[in-house]
Amino acid sequence: LTLDELCGDMMVSEALDAMMMPAEISLRMWVDRRIGGEFTVSEIEHGVLLFRMRRSAEEIAKQKEEKEEAKERFFADLPEDRYTPDEERLRWSLLDFLDSMEGRRQPTLSLAGGDRNVKKCRYRLLPRGSPVTFKEWIERRMGREIELIMDATGQMVFGIRGTVDADAAARKRKREDREFGDHKGKEKGKGKGKGKNDHGK
């Protein structure tokens, strides 16, 4: 696929919009730095960029299978009737985070992941490169205490089981999206045709 063909794909285009990459970061730069092990980018005639997968479908399927096996080994090594010390620390950091969010906005995994204490405890248990995701660990080890529900925007809202109001979260997200869209529209209208920068100079 060429760069134009890739960007013309609806799913790719939507993903790029959602990532909101800075203007100085090109798609080629992101591919090279983030998923260079899976794709190659080469320049053909007239500066056209060509994207190719490095691995075959069989190789990718094998890697996925190996990851699933590693994930199951991880959980199989954990005690069934108690938490390990690292798990206990992560569990309490999540419960403390939920307490700190009470009466404020709906807690999401993204917000929890940015909490300093949660982040520290998380990476002690699930270091970078772990076959187990944060969400999977919560579901399989804290599922009796905590529930996760996906809201209208794909964010994972979570809380003590029985307390998560998925409908309220969805409504709030939709309202925030509308307000943000209205604000962006007004900002565009202010600068349109005036030749001013963001500071009005």
Short mmCIF file of C-alpha atoms in Angstrom, two decimals:
data_model
loop_
_atom_site.label_atom_id
_atom_site.label_comp_id
_atom_site.label_asym_id
_atom_site.label_seq_id
_atom_site.Cartn_x
_atom_site.Cartn_y
_atom_site.Cartn_z
CA LEU A 1 0.00 0.00 0.00
CA THR A 2 1.12 3.55 -0.69
CA LEU A 3 0.79 6.34 1.87
CA ASP A 4 -2.18 7.84 0.00
CA GLU A 5 -3.96 4.49 -0.15
CA LEU A 6 -3.32 3.86 3.54
CA CYS A 7 -4.60 7.28 4.63
CA GLY A 8 -7.62 6.86 2.36
CA ASP A 9 -8.80 3.86 4.37
CA MET A 10 -11.65 4.93 6.66
CA MET A 11 -10.45 2.99 9.73
CA VAL A 12 -6.88 4.27 9.36
CA SER A 13 -8.11 7.83 8.86
CA GLU A 14 -10.29 7.67 11.98
CA ALA A 15 -7.42 6.21 14.01
CA LEU A 16 -5.09 9.01 12.89
CA ASP A 17 -7.67 11.63 13.86
CA ALA A 18 -8.10 10.03 17.28
CA MET A 19 -4.34 9.99 17.91
CA MET A 20 -4.05 13.75 17.31
CA MET A 21 -0.34 13.51 16.48
CA PRO A 22 1.61 16.79 16.45
CA ALA A 23 2.07 18.27 12.98
CA GLU A 24 5.82 17.68 13.12
CA ILE A 25 5.32 13.92 13.55
CA SER A 26 4.75 12.23 10.20
CA LEU A 27 2.99 8.91 9.76
CA ARG A 28 6.25 7.43 8.49
CA MET A 29 8.08 8.61 11.61
CA TRP A 30 5.39 7.09 13.86
CA VAL A 31 5.47 3.77 11.98
CA ASP A 32 9.27 3.59 12.17
CA ARG A 33 9.41 4.42 15.88
CA ARG A 34 6.35 2.57 17.17
CA ILE A 35 5.55 -0.39 14.93
CA GLY A 36 8.73 -0.72 12.91
CA GLY A 37 8.92 -4.38 13.86
CA GLU A 38 5.72 -5.07 11.96
CA PHE A 39 5.94 -2.73 8.95
CA THR A 40 8.58 -1.40 6.61
CA VAL A 41 8.37 1.96 4.86
CA SER A 42 10.28 2.43 1.64
CA GLU A 43 10.40 5.22 -0.90
CA ILE A 44 9.68 4.35 -4.52
CA GLU A 45 9.55 6.60 -7.57
CA HIS A 46 8.73 10.30 -7.21
CA GLY A 47 8.87 10.17 -3.41
CA VAL A 48 5.89 7.83 -3.05
CA LEU A 49 6.02 5.89 0.24
CA LEU A 50 5.24 2.19 0.22
CA PHE A 51 4.08 0.36 3.36
CA ARG A 52 4.63 -3.38 3.71
CA MET A 53 4.15 -5.87 6.52
CA ARG A 54 7.38 -7.41 7.77
CA ARG A 55 5.79 -10.65 8.90
CA SER A 56 3.42 -13.10 7.31
CA ALA A 57 -0.08 -13.74 8.61
CA GLU A 58 1.15 -17.08 9.93
CA GLU A 59 3.92 -15.43 11.92
CA ILE A 60 1.53 -12.89 13.40
CA ALA A 61 -0.92 -15.66 14.35
CA LYS A 62 1.89 -17.61 15.99
CA GLN A 63 2.97 -14.58 18.00
CA LYS A 64 -0.61 -14.01 19.14
CA GLU A 65 -0.87 -17.64 20.21
CA GLU A 66 2.40 -17.40 22.15
CA LYS A 67 1.18 -14.25 23.87
CA GLU A 68 -2.04 -15.97 24.91
CA GLU A 69 -0.06 -18.90 26.30
CA ALA A 70 2.19 -16.51 28.26
CA LYS A 71 -0.89 -14.73 29.61
CA GLU A 72 -2.41 -17.98 30.85
CA ARG A 73 0.90 -18.98 32.47
CA PHE A 74 0.96 -15.65 34.28
CA PHE A 75 -2.48 -16.20 35.79
CA ALA A 76 -1.82 -19.90 36.49
CA ASP A 77 1.19 -18.93 38.61
CA LEU A 78 -0.91 -16.68 40.86
CA PRO A 79 -2.50 -18.11 44.03
CA GLU A 80 -6.23 -18.74 43.69
CA ASP A 81 -7.21 -17.89 47.26
CA ARG A 82 -5.19 -14.73 47.89
CA TYR A 83 -3.31 -11.88 46.24
CA THR A 84 0.45 -11.68 45.92
CA PRO A 85 2.08 -8.68 47.67
CA ASP A 86 2.38 -6.81 44.35
CA GLU A 87 -1.26 -7.56 43.55
CA GLU A 88 -2.33 -6.35 46.98
CA ARG A 89 -0.53 -3.05 46.45
CA LEU A 90 -2.18 -2.57 43.05
CA ARG A 91 -5.57 -3.50 44.46
CA TRP A 92 -5.35 -0.93 47.24
CA SER A 93 -4.04 1.75 44.90
CA LEU A 94 -7.12 1.25 42.71
CA LEU A 95 -9.51 1.33 45.67
CA ASP A 96 -7.81 4.51 46.95
CA PHE A 97 -8.12 6.04 43.50
CA LEU A 98 -11.85 5.26 43.38
CA ASP A 99 -12.29 6.88 46.81
CA SER A 100 -10.49 10.00 45.58
CA MET A 101 -12.82 10.23 42.56
CA GLU A 102 -16.06 9.97 44.53
CA GLY A 103 -18.39 12.84 43.71
CA ARG A 104 -16.23 13.95 40.79
CA ARG A 105 -16.12 12.68 37.20
CA GLN A 106 -16.63 9.02 36.29
CA PRO A 107 -13.43 7.03 36.92
CA THR A 108 -11.93 5.45 33.81
CA LEU A 109 -8.97 3.15 33.31
CA SER A 110 -7.24 5.97 31.44
CA LEU A 111 -7.56 8.28 34.43
CA ALA A 112 -6.43 5.55 36.82
CA GLY A 113 -3.43 4.81 34.60
CA GLY A 114 -2.31 8.41 35.03
CA ASP A 115 -2.47 8.28 38.82
CA ARG A 116 1.07 8.22 40.22
CA ASN A 117 0.45 5.53 42.84
CA VAL A 118 -1.62 3.31 40.55
CA LYS A 119 0.99 3.63 37.82
CA LYS A 120 3.81 2.68 40.19
CA CYS A 121 1.97 -0.37 41.53
CA ARG A 122 0.79 -1.39 38.10
CA TYR A 123 4.26 -1.55 36.58
CA ARG A 124 5.62 -3.50 39.53
CA LEU A 125 3.11 -6.22 38.73
CA LEU A 126 2.69 -5.72 34.98
CA PRO A 127 5.94 -4.31 33.59
CA ARG A 128 6.16 -3.02 30.05
CA GLY A 129 5.98 -5.94 27.63
CA SER A 130 3.79 -8.01 29.95
CA PRO A 131 1.39 -10.32 28.07
CA VAL A 132 -1.35 -9.25 30.51
CA THR A 133 -3.09 -5.90 30.21
CA PHE A 134 -4.25 -3.74 33.11
CA LYS A 135 -7.88 -4.40 32.13
CA GLU A 136 -7.37 -8.18 31.98
CA TRP A 137 -5.78 -8.27 35.42
CA ILE A 138 -8.68 -6.31 36.95
CA GLU A 139 -11.28 -8.51 35.27
CA ARG A 140 -9.65 -11.79 36.25
CA ARG A 141 -8.32 -10.94 39.71
CA MET A 142 -10.63 -8.20 41.02
CA GLY A 143 -13.77 -9.09 39.11
CA ARG A 144 -15.75 -9.74 42.30
CA GLU A 145 -15.00 -6.24 43.61
CA ILE A 146 -14.70 -4.10 40.51
CA GLU A 147 -16.69 -3.95 37.29
CA LEU A 148 -15.72 -2.36 34.01
CA ILE A 149 -18.19 -1.00 31.47
CA MET A 150 -17.37 0.56 28.10
CA ASP A 151 -19.04 3.90 27.55
CA ALA A 152 -20.21 5.43 24.25
CA THR A 153 -16.72 6.58 23.30
CA GLY A 154 -14.92 3.32 24.05
CA GLN A 155 -13.56 4.49 27.42
CA MET A 156 -13.56 1.85 30.15
CA VAL A 157 -15.51 3.22 33.12
CA PHE A 158 -14.92 1.27 36.32
CA GLY A 159 -15.97 1.21 39.95
CA ILE A 160 -17.04 -0.95 42.85
CA ARG A 161 -19.33 -3.66 41.51
CA GLY A 162 -22.94 -2.51 41.42
CA THR A 163 -22.15 1.20 41.57
CA VAL A 164 -21.21 1.96 37.96
CA ASP A 165 -23.91 3.89 36.08
CA ALA A 166 -23.11 3.11 32.44
CA ASP A 167 -26.04 5.18 31.12
CA ALA A 168 -24.92 8.26 33.05
CA ALA A 169 -21.36 7.81 31.81
CA ALA A 170 -22.55 7.54 28.21
CA ARG A 171 -24.73 10.64 28.51
CA LYS A 172 -21.93 12.64 30.10
CA ARG A 173 -19.47 11.64 27.39
CA LYS A 174 -21.88 12.63 24.64
CA ARG A 175 -22.52 16.00 26.30
CA GLU A 176 -18.79 16.67 26.71
CA ASP A 177 -18.21 15.78 23.06
CA ARG A 178 -20.95 18.22 21.96
CA GLU A 179 -19.61 21.00 24.16
CA PHE A 180 -16.09 20.43 22.89
CA GLY A 181 -17.33 20.45 19.29
CA ASP A 182 -19.25 23.70 19.86
CA HIS A 183 -16.17 25.29 21.43
CA LYS A 184 -13.96 24.23 18.52
CA GLY A 185 -16.48 25.61 16.05
CA LYS A 186 -16.52 28.98 17.81
CA GLU A 187 -12.73 29.10 17.87
CA LYS A 188 -12.59 28.44 14.14
CA GLY A 189 -15.19 31.14 13.53
CA LYS A 190 -13.22 33.72 15.50
CA GLY A 191 -10.12 33.42 13.40
CA LYS A 192 -11.70 32.83 10.04
CA GLY A 193 -10.58 35.33 7.43
CA LYS A 194 -8.83 37.64 9.89
CA GLY A 195 -5.28 36.47 9.33
CA LYS A 196 -4.49 36.47 13.05
CA ASN A 197 -2.71 33.90 15.10
CA ASP A 198 -4.15 32.22 18.22
CA HIS A 199 -3.29 35.26 20.34
CA GLY A 200 -5.02 37.71 18.00
CA LYS A 201 -1.76 39.40 16.98
#
